[in-house]
Amino acid sequence: QDAFSWAALMHDLIATYNVSAVDYLWGFFGQWEGNATMLVTLNNSGATYQGMTLNKQYYTTGQYSRFIPPGARRIQATSSAAAVLTTAYLDRANLIIVAINTDGAAHAVSFAVAGTTLSASATALPTRTSGSEDWATLTPIAVSGSGFPATLAHNSVTTFVIPTNDGIFADGFD
């Protein structure tokens, strides 16, 4: 699969089948396998190691694993656009939203957090992986009330981290 099909599969496993972990069996192999199926390619010349290449699957997987810490809880997230797959998570310090745009066109979307109002100074910190970007840090987005707008690039995975320094999401965490 390509990296964005892999991201959509991760979303489906998490959102539809409630898995709590995803294992990438072919995480790394030598360059003889090509870069289409692995997270990391180990480069060599004969028996001499010459470094490694981080492949697109590494970055799309990292849109989850880099930003969602162990112990974070998945919360309900829905999308009104069939081409946009969304999951959301809470931990003691952050609200994390992962949005996958499976479409060949950009989508303007609005995220709303039900059941609470975010602090007046809340800011969403987006990071995107697309065909031409790997964990690109995007311009922070001011959160207004309980939501924020964003534009999702075509065929991309964007993770939004909203720090909750005031602890508004801490209730219910052990």
PDB file of C-alpha atoms in Angstrom:
ATOM      1  CA  GLN A   1       0.000   0.000   0.000  1.00  0.00           C
ATOM      2  CA  ASP A   2       1.008   3.597  -0.367  1.00  0.00           C
ATOM      3  CA  ALA A   3       1.507   5.683   2.756  1.00  0.00           C
ATOM      4  CA  PHE A   4      -1.887   7.392   2.606  1.00  0.00           C
ATOM      5  CA  SER A   5      -3.756   4.097   2.152  1.00  0.00           C
ATOM      6  CA  TRP A   6      -1.836   2.903   5.208  1.00  0.00           C
ATOM      7  CA  ALA A   7      -2.970   5.998   7.147  1.00  0.00           C
ATOM      8  CA  ALA A   8      -6.598   5.335   6.154  1.00  0.00           C
ATOM      9  CA  LEU A   9      -6.243   1.705   7.272  1.00  0.00           C
ATOM     10  CA  MET A  10      -4.830   2.820  10.649  1.00  0.00           C
ATOM     11  CA  HIS A  11      -7.815   5.155  11.022  1.00  0.00           C
ATOM     12  CA  ASP A  12     -10.223   2.335  10.189  1.00  0.00           C
ATOM     13  CA  LEU A  13      -8.584  -0.063  12.652  1.00  0.00           C
ATOM     14  CA  ILE A  14      -8.728   2.537  15.431  1.00  0.00           C
ATOM     15  CA  ALA A  15     -12.105   4.161  14.727  1.00  0.00           C
ATOM     16  CA  THR A  16     -14.117   1.168  13.490  1.00  0.00           C
ATOM     17  CA  TYR A  17     -12.544  -1.795  15.265  1.00  0.00           C
ATOM     18  CA  ASN A  18     -11.410  -0.030  18.472  1.00  0.00           C
ATOM     19  CA  VAL A  19      -7.848  -1.330  18.365  1.00  0.00           C
ATOM     20  CA  SER A  20      -5.511   0.310  20.844  1.00  0.00           C
ATOM     21  CA  ALA A  21      -2.273  -0.396  18.981  1.00  0.00           C
ATOM     22  CA  VAL A  22      -1.231  -0.924  15.360  1.00  0.00           C
ATOM     23  CA  ASP A  23       1.832  -3.011  14.532  1.00  0.00           C
ATOM     24  CA  TYR A  24       3.706  -2.446  11.279  1.00  0.00           C
ATOM     25  CA  LEU A  25       5.247  -5.859  10.688  1.00  0.00           C
ATOM     26  CA  TRP A  26       7.568  -4.822   7.852  1.00  0.00           C
ATOM     27  CA  GLY A  27       8.887  -1.781   9.694  1.00  0.00           C
ATOM     28  CA  PHE A  28      12.379  -1.881   8.237  1.00  0.00           C
ATOM     29  CA  PHE A  29      14.347  -3.973   5.809  1.00  0.00           C
ATOM     30  CA  GLY A  30      17.258  -3.502   3.475  1.00  0.00           C
ATOM     31  CA  GLN A  31      17.057  -1.460   0.309  1.00  0.00           C
ATOM     32  CA  TRP A  32      16.309  -4.592  -1.750  1.00  0.00           C
ATOM     33  CA  GLU A  33      12.647  -4.344  -0.678  1.00  0.00           C
ATOM     34  CA  GLY A  34      12.146  -0.872  -2.162  1.00  0.00           C
ATOM     35  CA  ASN A  35      10.643   2.062  -0.303  1.00  0.00           C
ATOM     36  CA  ALA A  36       6.967   1.435  -0.961  1.00  0.00           C
ATOM     37  CA  THR A  37       6.259  -0.941   1.929  1.00  0.00           C
ATOM     38  CA  MET A  38       8.508  -0.004   4.835  1.00  0.00           C
ATOM     39  CA  LEU A  39       8.778   2.652   7.507  1.00  0.00           C
ATOM     40  CA  VAL A  40      12.577   2.730   7.288  1.00  0.00           C
ATOM     41  CA  THR A  41      14.908   1.529   4.535  1.00  0.00           C
ATOM     42  CA  LEU A  42      18.369   0.392   5.655  1.00  0.00           C
ATOM     43  CA  ASN A  43      20.827   1.379   2.933  1.00  0.00           C
ATOM     44  CA  ASN A  44      23.867  -0.762   2.278  1.00  0.00           C
ATOM     45  CA  SER A  45      26.578  -1.582  -0.185  1.00  0.00           C
ATOM     46  CA  GLY A  46      27.211  -5.287   0.195  1.00  0.00           C
ATOM     47  CA  ALA A  47      27.729  -5.801   3.924  1.00  0.00           C
ATOM     48  CA  THR A  48      28.505  -2.113   4.569  1.00  0.00           C
ATOM     49  CA  TYR A  49      25.769  -0.083   6.245  1.00  0.00           C
ATOM     50  CA  GLN A  50      25.404   3.309   4.531  1.00  0.00           C
ATOM     51  CA  GLY A  51      22.617   4.891   6.532  1.00  0.00           C
ATOM     52  CA  MET A  52      18.866   4.811   6.461  1.00  0.00           C
ATOM     53  CA  THR A  53      15.967   6.439   4.656  1.00  0.00           C
ATOM     54  CA  LEU A  54      12.766   7.407   6.440  1.00  0.00           C
ATOM     55  CA  ASN A  55       9.940   6.564   4.031  1.00  0.00           C
ATOM     56  CA  LYS A  56       6.528   8.232   3.695  1.00  0.00           C
ATOM     57  CA  GLN A  57       4.922   5.434   5.778  1.00  0.00           C
ATOM     58  CA  TYR A  58       7.197   6.464   8.654  1.00  0.00           C
ATOM     59  CA  TYR A  59       5.791   9.979   8.580  1.00  0.00           C
ATOM     60  CA  THR A  60       2.120   8.989   8.163  1.00  0.00           C
ATOM     61  CA  THR A  61       2.456   6.502  11.044  1.00  0.00           C
ATOM     62  CA  GLY A  62       4.138   9.238  13.065  1.00  0.00           C
ATOM     63  CA  GLN A  63       1.115  11.507  12.633  1.00  0.00           C
ATOM     64  CA  TYR A  64      -0.347   9.160  15.251  1.00  0.00           C
ATOM     65  CA  SER A  65       2.612   7.778  17.218  1.00  0.00           C
ATOM     66  CA  ARG A  66       4.571  11.022  17.502  1.00  0.00           C
ATOM     67  CA  PHE A  67       1.681  13.065  18.882  1.00  0.00           C
ATOM     68  CA  ILE A  68      -0.603  10.667  20.782  1.00  0.00           C
ATOM     69  CA  PRO A  69       1.138   9.650  24.007  1.00  0.00           C
ATOM     70  CA  PRO A  70       0.617   6.338  25.812  1.00  0.00           C
ATOM     71  CA  GLY A  71      -2.406   6.626  28.084  1.00  0.00           C
ATOM     72  CA  ALA A  72      -4.274   9.089  25.877  1.00  0.00           C
ATOM     73  CA  ARG A  73      -7.939   8.236  25.487  1.00  0.00           C
ATOM     74  CA  ARG A  74      -9.745   8.178  22.186  1.00  0.00           C
ATOM     75  CA  ILE A  75     -12.874  10.279  22.179  1.00  0.00           C
ATOM     76  CA  GLN A  76     -15.682  10.400  19.668  1.00  0.00           C
ATOM     77  CA  ALA A  77     -14.912  12.264  16.469  1.00  0.00           C
ATOM     78  CA  THR A  78     -16.984  12.444  13.305  1.00  0.00           C
ATOM     79  CA  SER A  79     -16.661  14.113   9.944  1.00  0.00           C
ATOM     80  CA  SER A  80     -19.401  15.390   7.682  1.00  0.00           C
ATOM     81  CA  ALA A  81     -17.139  14.931   4.622  1.00  0.00           C
ATOM     82  CA  ALA A  82     -16.762  11.323   3.426  1.00  0.00           C
ATOM     83  CA  ALA A  83     -13.223  12.054   2.213  1.00  0.00           C
ATOM     84  CA  VAL A  84     -12.068  13.301   5.641  1.00  0.00           C
ATOM     85  CA  LEU A  85     -11.321  10.642   8.275  1.00  0.00           C
ATOM     86  CA  THR A  86     -11.014  11.979  11.817  1.00  0.00           C
ATOM     87  CA  THR A  87     -10.049  10.589  15.217  1.00  0.00           C
ATOM     88  CA  ALA A  88      -9.502  12.532  18.440  1.00  0.00           C
ATOM     89  CA  TYR A  89      -7.700  11.851  21.700  1.00  0.00           C
ATOM     90  CA  LEU A  90      -7.309  13.397  25.147  1.00  0.00           C
ATOM     91  CA  ASP A  91      -4.484  13.187  27.599  1.00  0.00           C
ATOM     92  CA  ARG A  92      -3.742  15.293  30.671  1.00  0.00           C
ATOM     93  CA  ALA A  93      -2.094  18.036  28.629  1.00  0.00           C
ATOM     94  CA  ASN A  94      -3.584  17.994  25.115  1.00  0.00           C
ATOM     95  CA  LEU A  95      -6.511  17.460  22.835  1.00  0.00           C
ATOM     96  CA  ILE A  96      -5.135  15.724  19.718  1.00  0.00           C
ATOM     97  CA  ILE A  97      -7.039  15.455  16.435  1.00  0.00           C
ATOM     98  CA  VAL A  98      -5.783  13.409  13.471  1.00  0.00           C
ATOM     99  CA  ALA A  99      -7.472  14.270  10.161  1.00  0.00           C
ATOM    100  CA  ILE A 100      -6.817  12.356   6.948  1.00  0.00           C
ATOM    101  CA  ASN A 101      -7.933  13.900   3.677  1.00  0.00           C
ATOM    102  CA  THR A 102      -8.264  10.960   1.275  1.00  0.00           C
ATOM    103  CA  ASP A 103      -9.435  13.179  -1.571  1.00  0.00           C
ATOM    104  CA  GLY A 104      -7.437  14.585  -4.464  1.00  0.00           C
ATOM    105  CA  ALA A 105      -8.688  18.083  -3.575  1.00  0.00           C
ATOM    106  CA  ALA A 106      -8.123  20.272  -0.529  1.00  0.00           C
ATOM    107  CA  HIS A 107     -10.983  20.532   1.976  1.00  0.00           C
ATOM    108  CA  ALA A 108     -11.879  23.494   4.183  1.00  0.00           C
ATOM    109  CA  VAL A 109     -13.156  22.027   7.443  1.00  0.00           C
ATOM    110  CA  SER A 110     -14.302  23.220  10.857  1.00  0.00           C
ATOM    111  CA  PHE A 111     -13.483  21.315  14.011  1.00  0.00           C
ATOM    112  CA  ALA A 112     -15.856  21.588  16.959  1.00  0.00           C
ATOM    113  CA  VAL A 113     -15.271  20.258  20.461  1.00  0.00           C
ATOM    114  CA  ALA A 114     -18.604  19.290  21.988  1.00  0.00           C
ATOM    115  CA  GLY A 115     -19.315  19.530  25.684  1.00  0.00           C
ATOM    116  CA  THR A 116     -16.794  22.207  26.599  1.00  0.00           C
ATOM    117  CA  THR A 117     -15.472  25.607  25.695  1.00  0.00           C
ATOM    118  CA  LEU A 118     -11.740  25.835  25.123  1.00  0.00           C
ATOM    119  CA  SER A 119      -9.807  28.584  26.850  1.00  0.00           C
ATOM    120  CA  ALA A 120      -9.762  31.962  25.119  1.00  0.00           C
ATOM    121  CA  SER A 121      -6.037  31.587  24.441  1.00  0.00           C
ATOM    122  CA  ALA A 122      -6.200  28.028  23.064  1.00  0.00           C
ATOM    123  CA  THR A 123      -4.220  27.413  19.892  1.00  0.00           C
ATOM    124  CA  ALA A 124      -4.241  24.395  17.572  1.00  0.00           C
ATOM    125  CA  LEU A 125      -0.722  23.413  16.501  1.00  0.00           C
ATOM    126  CA  PRO A 126      -0.957  21.565  13.148  1.00  0.00           C
ATOM    127  CA  THR A 127       1.627  19.232  11.641  1.00  0.00           C
ATOM    128  CA  ARG A 128       1.082  17.741   8.169  1.00  0.00           C
ATOM    129  CA  THR A 129       2.413  14.924   6.028  1.00  0.00           C
ATOM    130  CA  SER A 130       1.488  15.051   2.348  1.00  0.00           C
ATOM    131  CA  GLY A 131       3.053  13.926  -0.916  1.00  0.00           C
ATOM    132  CA  SER A 132       5.565  16.777  -0.659  1.00  0.00           C
ATOM    133  CA  GLU A 133       5.762  17.291   3.144  1.00  0.00           C
ATOM    134  CA  ASP A 134       7.022  15.201   6.041  1.00  0.00           C
ATOM    135  CA  TRP A 135       5.860  16.420   9.454  1.00  0.00           C
ATOM    136  CA  ALA A 136       5.636  19.996   8.197  1.00  0.00           C
ATOM    137  CA  THR A 137       4.909  22.408  11.038  1.00  0.00           C
ATOM    138  CA  LEU A 138       2.067  24.659   9.906  1.00  0.00           C
ATOM    139  CA  THR A 139       0.946  28.055  11.159  1.00  0.00           C
ATOM    140  CA  PRO A 140      -0.806  27.811  14.556  1.00  0.00           C
ATOM    141  CA  ILE A 141      -4.579  28.305  14.428  1.00  0.00           C
ATOM    142  CA  ALA A 142      -6.442  30.332  17.053  1.00  0.00           C
ATOM    143  CA  VAL A 143      -9.308  28.420  18.629  1.00  0.00           C
ATOM    144  CA  SER A 144     -12.527  30.368  19.056  1.00  0.00           C
ATOM    145  CA  GLY A 145     -15.076  29.160  21.598  1.00  0.00           C
ATOM    146  CA  SER A 146     -15.110  25.425  21.096  1.00  0.00           C
ATOM    147  CA  GLY A 147     -13.699  25.074  17.595  1.00  0.00           C
ATOM    148  CA  PHE A 148     -11.411  26.172  14.809  1.00  0.00           C
ATOM    149  CA  PRO A 149     -11.274  26.166  11.001  1.00  0.00           C
ATOM    150  CA  ALA A 150      -8.565  24.511   8.927  1.00  0.00           C
ATOM    151  CA  THR A 151      -7.803  23.582   5.348  1.00  0.00           C
ATOM    152  CA  LEU A 152      -6.665  20.010   4.769  1.00  0.00           C
ATOM    153  CA  ALA A 153      -4.342  19.599   1.789  1.00  0.00           C
ATOM    154  CA  HIS A 154      -5.222  16.926  -0.755  1.00  0.00           C
ATOM    155  CA  ASN A 155      -4.079  13.398   0.129  1.00  0.00           C
ATOM    156  CA  SER A 156      -2.647  14.377   3.493  1.00  0.00           C
ATOM    157  CA  VAL A 157      -2.581  13.525   7.188  1.00  0.00           C
ATOM    158  CA  THR A 158      -2.724  16.483   9.573  1.00  0.00           C
ATOM    159  CA  THR A 159      -2.419  16.244  13.346  1.00  0.00           C
ATOM    160  CA  PHE A 160      -3.687  19.133  15.472  1.00  0.00           C
ATOM    161  CA  VAL A 161      -2.417  19.384  19.047  1.00  0.00           C
ATOM    162  CA  ILE A 162      -4.292  21.775  21.316  1.00  0.00           C
ATOM    163  CA  PRO A 163      -2.470  22.263  24.629  1.00  0.00           C
ATOM    164  CA  THR A 164      -4.916  22.377  27.534  1.00  0.00           C
ATOM    165  CA  ASN A 165      -2.721  24.015  30.140  1.00  0.00           C
ATOM    166  CA  ASP A 166      -5.743  24.962  32.219  1.00  0.00           C
ATOM    167  CA  GLY A 167      -6.583  21.292  32.781  1.00  0.00           C
ATOM    168  CA  ILE A 168     -10.117  21.494  31.377  1.00  0.00           C
ATOM    169  CA  PHE A 169      -9.792  17.944  30.063  1.00  0.00           C
ATOM    170  CA  ALA A 170      -8.132  16.465  33.140  1.00  0.00           C
ATOM    171  CA  ASP A 171     -11.421  15.253  34.685  1.00  0.00           C
ATOM    172  CA  GLY A 172     -11.775  11.498  34.486  1.00  0.00           C
ATOM    173  CA  PHE A 173      -8.055  10.723  34.160  1.00  0.00           C
ATOM    174  CA  ASP A 174      -6.494   8.565  36.840  1.00  0.00           C
TER     175      ASP A 174
END
